[in-house]
Amino acid sequence: MRRREGEETVASRTITLNINGEERNVMVRNADTLLYTLRGKLGLSGSKPGCLNGDCGACTVNVDGWPMKSCLMLAVEAEGKKVMTIEGLRNAPIQQAFVKEFAFQCGYCTPGFIMNCHALLEQHPNADDKTIKEWLESNICRCTSYIEIEKAVKSVLRGHSGGS
Amino acid sequence: MDVIGKSVIRKEAADKVTGRAKYTNDFQSIEMLSCKMVISPYGHAKIVNIDTSKAWKVPGVIAIIAGKRYPLTGEAIRDRPPIAVDKVRYHGEPVALVVAETPSQAKTAADLIKVQYELLPVVNSPAQAFQKDAPLVHERLGEYKLEADSYPVPGTNIATHYKIRKGNMEKGWSESETVVEASFSFAPSDHAAMETRCATAEIVPDGNIMITTSSQAPFMVKRLIADYFGEDMGKIIVRTPLVGGAYGGKASVQLEVLAYLASKEVGGRPVKLLNTREEDIITSACHIGLDATVKLGVDRSGKIRAAEIRYLWDGGAYSDKAVDVSRSGAVDCTGPYDVENLWCDSYCMYTNHPYAAPFRGFSHSELSFAIERTMDLLAQKLNMDPFELRYINAIQPGDTTPTRVKLNKSNVGNLRKCIEKVKELFKWEEGAIKEIDDRFIRVKGVSCSWKTSTIDTDAPSGVILTFNRDGSINLMSGVVEIGTGTKTILAQILAERMRMDVDNIHVRMEVDTQTTPEHWKTVASRGTFMGGRAVLRAAEDAINQLKEIAACALRAPKDDLEVANSRVFLRDDPSIGLHFKDICYGFKYPNGQTIGQQVIGRGSYILRHLTHLDPETGAGKPGPEWTVAAYGVEIEFDKRDYTYRLIKACTVVDVGNVMNEKAAEGQVMGAMSMGLAFAGRETFYFDELGRVLNPQLRTYRPLRYGENPEYLVGFVKTPQLDGPYGARGLGEHGLMGMPGALGNALSIASGVSLHHLPLIPELIWRAKEAVK
Amino acid sequence: MLPFDFEYYRPETLKEAVERYQFLEHQGKQPTYFSGGTELITLGRINLAYADAVIDMKEIAECNMKEFNGDHLVLGSALSLTQIEEANPFPLLTSVASEVADHTARGKITLGGNICAQIFYREAVLPFLLADSQVIIVGPEGIRNVQINEIFQEHLRLKKGELLVQTVTDRRFIGAPFFAKKRRQQWDTGYPLITVAALKIGQEIRLAISGLCPFPFRSEEMEVYINRWGQSLEARIDGALSVLPKSILDDVEGSADYRIFVLRNLLMDALQALG
């Protein structure tokens, strides 16, 4: 028996998600995470699976301006909210800063890290060291030393000169 | 030098900060099926029965593979069934595969496969494995197919035994006035690359086997699948896009084989196998563990006269690359010190642990912990400055390595200079210990390391250059972009040689074994060295062709021509010349006649004079050159709680030459970060059944933002004459000295000698309690 | 990737939520209330949690309350820990909550979810145990208001179909001097080895602990010893340690003996901080 997506049941349905400013209709299982839906149904593969357990932060997106691990959220929970993924971020200062400071190597954690940084810049444009640490310890980067990321973030935060 | 050394922005930077960079699992198509493994819940158990009946009833299930015998796989020793039969030998071992239409269907079905096990006694450490009455992990060790350079001992758990016998031990000990002996151990751990391993396979009707994989060794995947299953090598096409971190862990070939078998089972339809994080930690190959005993003897002046070393490597359930790791551990067993009289046994042991892959440093961070802790014990006993002891014993040109390679000014870096520079950067003259108050103390620990890259003696690297009609160049190399930025560095090397703008060089990021020339494996810090040499030869070849065409068109002798700024011109009058775009597809005269042809540059490189090692003495040339480094780690230690913070970590490495400054610093700092995490926190915790109790990133914990210290990086530049622009290997060295330096700092701070990793506060508390 | 399917409901009133639960149960289903849902997602993935119907409480106004009602702070169970931290109405709670998981995850983890969690640390409950808070619970039998110290015995003893709606905390406890410290196996990441929270009400120190036993607890027996002001710090701590619960954790985070060592030092810090 085939049971492909497309069939409405008590366990699945079509929802409308606001992703990067666009309304997208998508058929999901209620049990599908937002991450799975973004990648598997909407072709937005910038958000990366790293643990599916809320531990690594590689799948971080912004939901209503706050960072969210998209593996910890059901797609159905995102209905009515504004979701922004790395694909929705174009030429943001934090992206330029990551390039300039060599704040990535393999690049796999980078979209999630950038989305977390972006939310931080929006919510706390004057963040101090303690706040930066509290926010950024949510993501794992296995390649860099974090010093590069710290420099990148501080170079776009107000009140920091760009160095550590 | 115009381009070499500059912090050129990486070629794939824009893709990586916009989420557009694609990794293996990002390629998905509607027809692609999903494969899910069933894995062993035990370390060692007999498989009594596998019941797949319920799993077959799950909608969408297309195939289930269980209990099927395939040819044995493995690298040095063919000891591993791709899917376990008869018994399981480690927690996480694949026992069955399910192929279904969607990932959730495959997962649901896999959960419904009921496997009945009968527990077997577990070998839970290499020391236990070495005991005479230990249970056997492989009962039929004598029947396995072997590669050269592996020496299993049937009837034991010894997968291989490497011996180093150099000098005269009796003489060495008789010349020694002070002797220290100590033992060290740590359990296996993990690479924890952020991208979990993934492979897809499809067998198309013309027989081509298309594999996409997150691998450091796509060319090895091709060779091994051909070899294991008798497939035509030319029909296996392996593609590797960007890789999301590897650190040695993706040099092992595993999921590719399973994806291939799964695809075969469903008539060649495309199948994807993606590790969950838990599988990536336990099912796929891990970071090797070690039990080590080191005995060093020194004369009155502090010169080492004798060393006796035993390494028992925890190769895990299957030998795979652990045999090579154990060999590498033998080759550089002493650390970067001149030891005339040396006896070393390096055993690759079978245990019921997840099997080992290479890990950044390839045995060197591990053995360095044992050696460098022993060096500090020695310094303490001699009442000597720990750097001074290392300085006087530092390996130098004229000395011989454990495998009796005579060192010269080119094939070994300058360790003494590295030590001097660390002392300066690390403010060593201010002293190793600073009391802050009666509770807190700041302490500096130091270490040194060296490493050669023990790779296959015939390992190749190749490069092809093609031109675009605007005169820009496409660079194709088999080096995989695993995050190290090597592809960008290759472009820099090419730009430097061609004296052209690096922006006019286009780099192909993806590797495809059908159209990209082979680079053996992207491991062992060899990408820049070997790939760079191949680039130089390809550049030479292209320049030669360009000059030939230009010579004809300009009616000038070839040897009067120079190349720069994408032009070929007369040496004495650069205004007379031709842009590449006018000659790279031949030169066309106004009347349409064309001379020359499309320019295609080719270059390849094989390391010269590498040999196998003598099985009885270890003599032989295992690698091309030795990179050396010196380190320091400063901690702030709480004498009441035994907790500590990392304050500073410092590495000075003799890199020969810096190719890309920020990239080089990033490599060294990132490696230090990984080394500190390995030394300070990361390990597998096993229970008595050999189960890994912490296979998630919330219980297996890499370093996080803000836990890191301040990093200091310094470079010494003793050119390696064979290296491209003098460069030596670099990617691994920042890591190698961290466990030793951290262990030394904490041993001084706590006043107890620490012999295990990870160096968590409880370990220190336990050591303190033991001496109370 | 959850290997099971479920129905999903997002009621807007408590009544609707409770009725939905009863209806689903009556149908033979295994419903669950869901606020942050992080446990269902992460434990469900490895077959340690299951539901075939999910009742999401995030749209229920009562569950999102975050305000002072006279002298009482009312916090809804569906508030995320980040929301609570950012608003900071209860500094001890902020201090304890801000050490749970990580910042981004705390944007999803809710107060109710943490208190009712399957994973046994449940650190967010500690401040409420210390502050003698009330909990508002709704269930098939209607709404009830209970002392948290009565109903939280190792875990929140909810009856089938009941749901934690709010915590209610007296303002006088909110401004009291406090101490909160989480010690981990190593550095700043990971589950607690020991989390100690203490609150000083007048001359009385109250003490609650997570990570020592497979449940968080407040110990009045320990408090008796801790508050023997005439004695030395060491004697007070020795006394408190002599009446620990029996089941001390001994696991990969730390051995039982080491946990006691850590606890002793943390108690020292707590008593010194709170004078």
Short mmCIF file of N, CA and C in Angstrom, two decimals, chain B residues 141-246:
data_model
loop_
_atom_site.label_atom_id
_atom_site.label_comp_id
_atom_site.label_asym_id
_atom_site.label_seq_id
_atom_site.Cartn_x
_atom_site.Cartn_y
_atom_site.Cartn_z
N LEU B 141 40.29 -15.03 13.20
CA LEU B 141 41.21 -13.97 12.78
C LEU B 141 42.22 -14.47 11.74
N GLY B 142 42.59 -15.74 11.86
CA GLY B 142 43.58 -16.30 10.93
C GLY B 142 43.08 -16.45 9.51
N GLU B 143 41.76 -16.37 9.30
CA GLU B 143 41.21 -16.65 7.97
C GLU B 143 40.95 -15.39 7.15
N TYR B 144 41.15 -14.23 7.73
CA TYR B 144 40.81 -13.00 7.01
C TYR B 144 41.85 -12.65 5.95
N LYS B 145 41.35 -11.98 4.92
CA LYS B 145 42.24 -11.47 3.87
C LYS B 145 42.98 -10.23 4.39
N LEU B 146 44.27 -10.15 4.08
CA LEU B 146 45.08 -9.06 4.64
C LEU B 146 45.69 -8.18 3.56
N GLU B 147 45.91 -6.92 3.90
CA GLU B 147 46.73 -6.04 3.09
C GLU B 147 48.17 -6.14 3.60
N ALA B 148 49.10 -5.65 2.80
CA ALA B 148 50.50 -5.61 3.26
C ALA B 148 50.56 -4.76 4.52
N ASP B 149 51.52 -5.02 5.38
CA ASP B 149 51.74 -4.19 6.56
C ASP B 149 50.74 -4.43 7.68
N SER B 150 49.99 -5.54 7.66
CA SER B 150 49.18 -5.84 8.83
C SER B 150 49.53 -7.24 9.32
N TYR B 151 49.63 -7.37 10.64
CA TYR B 151 50.13 -8.62 11.23
C TYR B 151 49.23 -9.09 12.37
N PRO B 152 48.05 -9.60 12.05
CA PRO B 152 47.18 -10.08 13.13
C PRO B 152 47.74 -11.35 13.77
N VAL B 153 47.40 -11.55 15.03
CA VAL B 153 47.86 -12.74 15.74
C VAL B 153 46.64 -13.61 16.06
N PRO B 154 46.38 -14.66 15.28
CA PRO B 154 45.21 -15.50 15.50
C PRO B 154 45.20 -16.09 16.91
N GLY B 155 43.99 -16.26 17.45
CA GLY B 155 43.87 -16.80 18.80
C GLY B 155 44.02 -15.73 19.87
N THR B 156 44.22 -14.48 19.45
CA THR B 156 44.30 -13.36 20.41
C THR B 156 43.40 -12.24 19.90
N ASN B 157 43.41 -11.12 20.62
CA ASN B 157 42.70 -9.93 20.15
C ASN B 157 43.65 -8.93 19.50
N ILE B 158 44.82 -9.40 19.12
CA ILE B 158 45.79 -8.50 18.50
C ILE B 158 45.52 -8.42 16.99
N ALA B 159 45.05 -7.24 16.56
CA ALA B 159 44.79 -7.07 15.13
C ALA B 159 46.09 -6.84 14.38
N THR B 160 47.02 -6.20 15.06
CA THR B 160 48.34 -6.00 14.46
C THR B 160 49.32 -5.57 15.53
N HIS B 161 50.56 -5.93 15.32
CA HIS B 161 51.63 -5.58 16.25
C HIS B 161 52.76 -4.95 15.45
N TYR B 162 53.06 -3.70 15.74
CA TYR B 162 54.21 -3.04 15.11
C TYR B 162 55.33 -2.91 16.11
N LYS B 163 56.53 -3.17 15.61
CA LYS B 163 57.70 -3.13 16.51
C LYS B 163 58.68 -2.07 16.04
N ILE B 164 59.19 -1.32 16.99
CA ILE B 164 60.32 -0.42 16.71
C ILE B 164 61.48 -0.90 17.58
N ARG B 165 62.56 -1.27 16.94
CA ARG B 165 63.75 -1.73 17.66
C ARG B 165 64.93 -0.92 17.14
N LYS B 166 65.46 -0.05 17.96
CA LYS B 166 66.50 0.85 17.50
C LYS B 166 67.56 0.98 18.58
N GLY B 167 68.83 0.94 18.20
CA GLY B 167 69.92 1.12 19.16
C GLY B 167 70.08 -0.09 20.07
N ASN B 168 70.62 0.19 21.24
CA ASN B 168 70.95 -0.87 22.17
C ASN B 168 70.34 -0.53 23.53
N MET B 169 69.31 -1.28 23.91
CA MET B 169 68.57 -0.93 25.12
C MET B 169 69.44 -1.05 26.37
N GLU B 170 70.26 -2.09 26.39
CA GLU B 170 71.09 -2.32 27.58
C GLU B 170 72.00 -1.11 27.82
N LYS B 171 72.59 -0.67 26.70
CA LYS B 171 73.47 0.49 26.77
C LYS B 171 72.67 1.72 27.23
N GLY B 172 71.51 1.88 26.64
CA GLY B 172 70.68 3.04 26.96
C GLY B 172 70.34 3.11 28.44
N TRP B 173 69.90 1.99 29.00
CA TRP B 173 69.52 2.01 30.42
C TRP B 173 70.74 2.20 31.30
N SER B 174 71.88 1.63 30.87
CA SER B 174 73.06 1.77 31.72
C SER B 174 73.56 3.22 31.71
N GLU B 175 73.26 3.94 30.67
CA GLU B 175 73.65 5.35 30.61
C GLU B 175 72.64 6.28 31.31
N SER B 176 71.53 5.68 31.72
CA SER B 176 70.47 6.51 32.31
C SER B 176 70.66 6.61 33.82
N GLU B 177 70.62 7.85 34.30
CA GLU B 177 70.73 8.04 35.75
C GLU B 177 69.37 8.17 36.40
N THR B 178 68.47 8.75 35.63
CA THR B 178 67.11 8.95 36.16
C THR B 178 66.13 8.26 35.23
N VAL B 179 65.21 7.51 35.81
CA VAL B 179 64.23 6.78 35.00
C VAL B 179 62.84 7.07 35.55
N VAL B 180 61.92 7.33 34.65
CA VAL B 180 60.51 7.40 35.08
C VAL B 180 59.69 6.46 34.21
N GLU B 181 58.67 5.91 34.82
CA GLU B 181 57.76 5.04 34.09
C GLU B 181 56.35 5.40 34.51
N ALA B 182 55.46 5.48 33.56
CA ALA B 182 54.09 5.83 33.91
C ALA B 182 53.12 5.25 32.89
N SER B 183 51.90 5.05 33.32
CA SER B 183 50.85 4.51 32.44
C SER B 183 49.73 5.52 32.29
N PHE B 184 49.11 5.48 31.14
CA PHE B 184 48.06 6.44 30.79
C PHE B 184 46.96 5.71 30.04
N SER B 185 45.75 6.21 30.16
CA SER B 185 44.70 5.59 29.36
C SER B 185 43.52 6.54 29.16
N PHE B 186 42.84 6.30 28.09
CA PHE B 186 41.57 6.99 27.83
C PHE B 186 40.74 6.17 26.87
N ALA B 187 39.44 6.33 27.00
CA ALA B 187 38.48 5.56 26.19
C ALA B 187 38.31 6.23 24.82
N PRO B 188 37.71 5.53 23.88
CA PRO B 188 37.40 6.15 22.59
C PRO B 188 36.45 7.34 22.75
N SER B 189 36.45 8.18 21.75
CA SER B 189 35.57 9.35 21.74
C SER B 189 35.10 9.56 20.30
N ASP B 190 34.71 10.77 19.95
CA ASP B 190 34.13 10.93 18.62
C ASP B 190 34.61 12.18 17.91
N HIS B 191 34.44 12.18 16.60
CA HIS B 191 34.79 13.35 15.79
C HIS B 191 33.72 14.42 15.92
N ALA B 192 32.46 13.97 15.97
CA ALA B 192 31.33 14.88 16.09
C ALA B 192 31.36 16.01 15.06
N ALA B 193 31.55 15.65 13.81
CA ALA B 193 31.37 16.65 12.75
C ALA B 193 29.91 17.06 12.75
N MET B 194 29.64 18.31 12.45
CA MET B 194 28.25 18.77 12.51
C MET B 194 27.38 18.13 11.44
N GLU B 195 27.94 17.83 10.30
CA GLU B 195 27.19 17.08 9.29
C GLU B 195 27.33 15.61 9.61
N THR B 196 26.23 14.94 9.91
CA THR B 196 26.33 13.50 10.11
C THR B 196 26.57 12.85 8.75
N ARG B 197 27.21 11.70 8.77
CA ARG B 197 27.58 11.04 7.52
C ARG B 197 26.32 10.65 6.73
N CYS B 198 26.45 10.73 5.43
CA CYS B 198 25.31 10.43 4.56
C CYS B 198 25.84 9.87 3.25
N ALA B 199 25.14 8.90 2.71
CA ALA B 199 25.51 8.38 1.38
C ALA B 199 24.24 8.05 0.61
N THR B 200 24.28 8.30 -0.68
CA THR B 200 23.19 7.84 -1.54
C THR B 200 23.78 6.95 -2.62
N ALA B 201 22.99 6.02 -3.09
CA ALA B 201 23.47 5.13 -4.15
C ALA B 201 22.34 4.85 -5.12
N GLU B 202 22.74 4.71 -6.38
CA GLU B 202 21.78 4.36 -7.42
C GLU B 202 22.55 3.53 -8.44
N ILE B 203 21.92 2.46 -8.89
CA ILE B 203 22.57 1.66 -9.93
C ILE B 203 21.71 1.79 -11.18
N VAL B 204 22.23 2.50 -12.16
CA VAL B 204 21.43 2.81 -13.34
C VAL B 204 21.50 1.63 -14.32
N PRO B 205 20.54 1.55 -15.25
CA PRO B 205 20.45 0.36 -16.10
C PRO B 205 21.72 0.05 -16.90
N ASP B 206 22.51 1.04 -17.25
CA ASP B 206 23.73 0.72 -18.00
C ASP B 206 24.82 0.16 -17.08
N GLY B 207 24.49 0.00 -15.82
CA GLY B 207 25.43 -0.64 -14.90
C GLY B 207 26.23 0.34 -14.07
N ASN B 208 26.12 1.63 -14.38
CA ASN B 208 26.87 2.59 -13.58
C ASN B 208 26.32 2.66 -12.16
N ILE B 209 27.24 2.67 -11.22
CA ILE B 209 26.86 2.75 -9.82
C ILE B 209 27.17 4.17 -9.37
N MET B 210 26.11 4.93 -9.13
CA MET B 210 26.28 6.35 -8.81
C MET B 210 26.18 6.52 -7.30
N ILE B 211 27.25 7.00 -6.72
CA ILE B 211 27.25 7.17 -5.27
C ILE B 211 27.56 8.62 -4.95
N THR B 212 26.80 9.19 -4.04
CA THR B 212 27.14 10.52 -3.52
C THR B 212 27.39 10.34 -2.03
N THR B 213 28.46 10.91 -1.56
CA THR B 213 28.81 10.64 -0.16
C THR B 213 29.58 11.78 0.49
N SER B 214 29.33 11.93 1.79
CA SER B 214 30.07 12.91 2.59
C SER B 214 31.35 12.23 3.04
N SER B 215 32.36 12.28 2.19
CA SER B 215 33.55 11.46 2.42
C SER B 215 34.82 12.27 2.21
N GLN B 216 35.85 11.89 2.93
CA GLN B 216 37.18 12.43 2.65
C GLN B 216 37.90 11.56 1.63
N ALA B 217 37.28 10.48 1.22
CA ALA B 217 38.00 9.51 0.40
C ALA B 217 37.12 8.95 -0.72
N PRO B 218 36.55 9.83 -1.58
CA PRO B 218 35.68 9.31 -2.64
C PRO B 218 36.38 8.32 -3.58
N PHE B 219 37.67 8.53 -3.79
CA PHE B 219 38.38 7.61 -4.70
C PHE B 219 38.58 6.25 -4.05
N MET B 220 38.67 6.26 -2.74
CA MET B 220 38.79 5.01 -1.99
C MET B 220 37.46 4.26 -2.03
N VAL B 221 36.36 5.00 -1.98
CA VAL B 221 35.04 4.37 -2.05
C VAL B 221 34.94 3.58 -3.35
N LYS B 222 35.38 4.22 -4.42
CA LYS B 222 35.35 3.57 -5.73
C LYS B 222 36.20 2.30 -5.72
N ARG B 223 37.41 2.42 -5.25
CA ARG B 223 38.30 1.26 -5.27
C ARG B 223 37.78 0.13 -4.40
N LEU B 224 37.30 0.49 -3.21
CA LEU B 224 36.89 -0.57 -2.27
C LEU B 224 35.62 -1.28 -2.73
N ILE B 225 34.66 -0.52 -3.23
CA ILE B 225 33.42 -1.19 -3.67
C ILE B 225 33.72 -2.11 -4.85
N ALA B 226 34.60 -1.66 -5.74
CA ALA B 226 35.00 -2.52 -6.86
C ALA B 226 35.65 -3.80 -6.33
N ASP B 227 36.50 -3.59 -5.36
CA ASP B 227 37.27 -4.71 -4.83
C ASP B 227 36.41 -5.66 -3.99
N TYR B 228 35.59 -5.11 -3.12
CA TYR B 228 34.75 -5.95 -2.25
C TYR B 228 33.76 -6.79 -3.06
N PHE B 229 33.12 -6.16 -4.05
CA PHE B 229 31.97 -6.80 -4.68
C PHE B 229 32.20 -7.16 -6.15
N GLY B 230 33.45 -7.02 -6.59
CA GLY B 230 33.77 -7.41 -7.96
C GLY B 230 33.10 -6.55 -9.02
N GLU B 231 32.84 -5.30 -8.69
CA GLU B 231 32.24 -4.40 -9.69
C GLU B 231 33.36 -3.80 -10.56
N ASP B 232 33.00 -3.38 -11.77
CA ASP B 232 33.97 -2.69 -12.62
C ASP B 232 34.26 -1.31 -12.03
N MET B 233 35.52 -1.04 -11.83
CA MET B 233 35.87 0.21 -11.17
C MET B 233 35.39 1.43 -11.95
N GLY B 234 35.46 1.34 -13.27
CA GLY B 234 35.06 2.47 -14.10
C GLY B 234 33.57 2.73 -14.09
N LYS B 235 32.82 1.77 -13.61
CA LYS B 235 31.36 1.98 -13.56
C LYS B 235 30.92 2.57 -12.23
N ILE B 236 31.85 2.70 -11.34
CA ILE B 236 31.51 3.29 -10.04
C ILE B 236 31.88 4.76 -10.08
N ILE B 237 30.88 5.60 -9.95
CA ILE B 237 31.12 7.05 -10.03
C ILE B 237 30.74 7.66 -8.69
N VAL B 238 31.72 8.16 -8.00
CA VAL B 238 31.49 8.68 -6.66
C VAL B 238 31.60 10.19 -6.69
N ARG B 239 30.60 10.80 -6.12
CA ARG B 239 30.53 12.25 -6.13
C ARG B 239 30.56 12.74 -4.69
N THR B 240 31.36 13.74 -4.43
CA THR B 240 31.39 14.32 -3.09
C THR B 240 31.26 15.82 -3.19
N PRO B 241 30.12 16.34 -2.73
CA PRO B 241 29.99 17.81 -2.69
C PRO B 241 30.74 18.35 -1.48
N LEU B 242 30.39 19.51 -1.00
CA LEU B 242 31.04 20.03 0.21
C LEU B 242 30.80 19.05 1.36
N VAL B 243 31.75 18.96 2.24
CA VAL B 243 31.64 18.07 3.39
C VAL B 243 31.59 18.91 4.67
N GLY B 244 30.63 18.58 5.52
CA GLY B 244 30.40 19.40 6.72
C GLY B 244 31.22 18.98 7.91
N GLY B 245 32.53 19.04 7.75
CA GLY B 245 33.43 18.66 8.83
C GLY B 245 33.75 17.19 8.74
N ALA B 246 35.00 16.84 8.99
CA ALA B 246 35.40 15.44 8.80
C ALA B 246 36.39 15.01 9.88
#
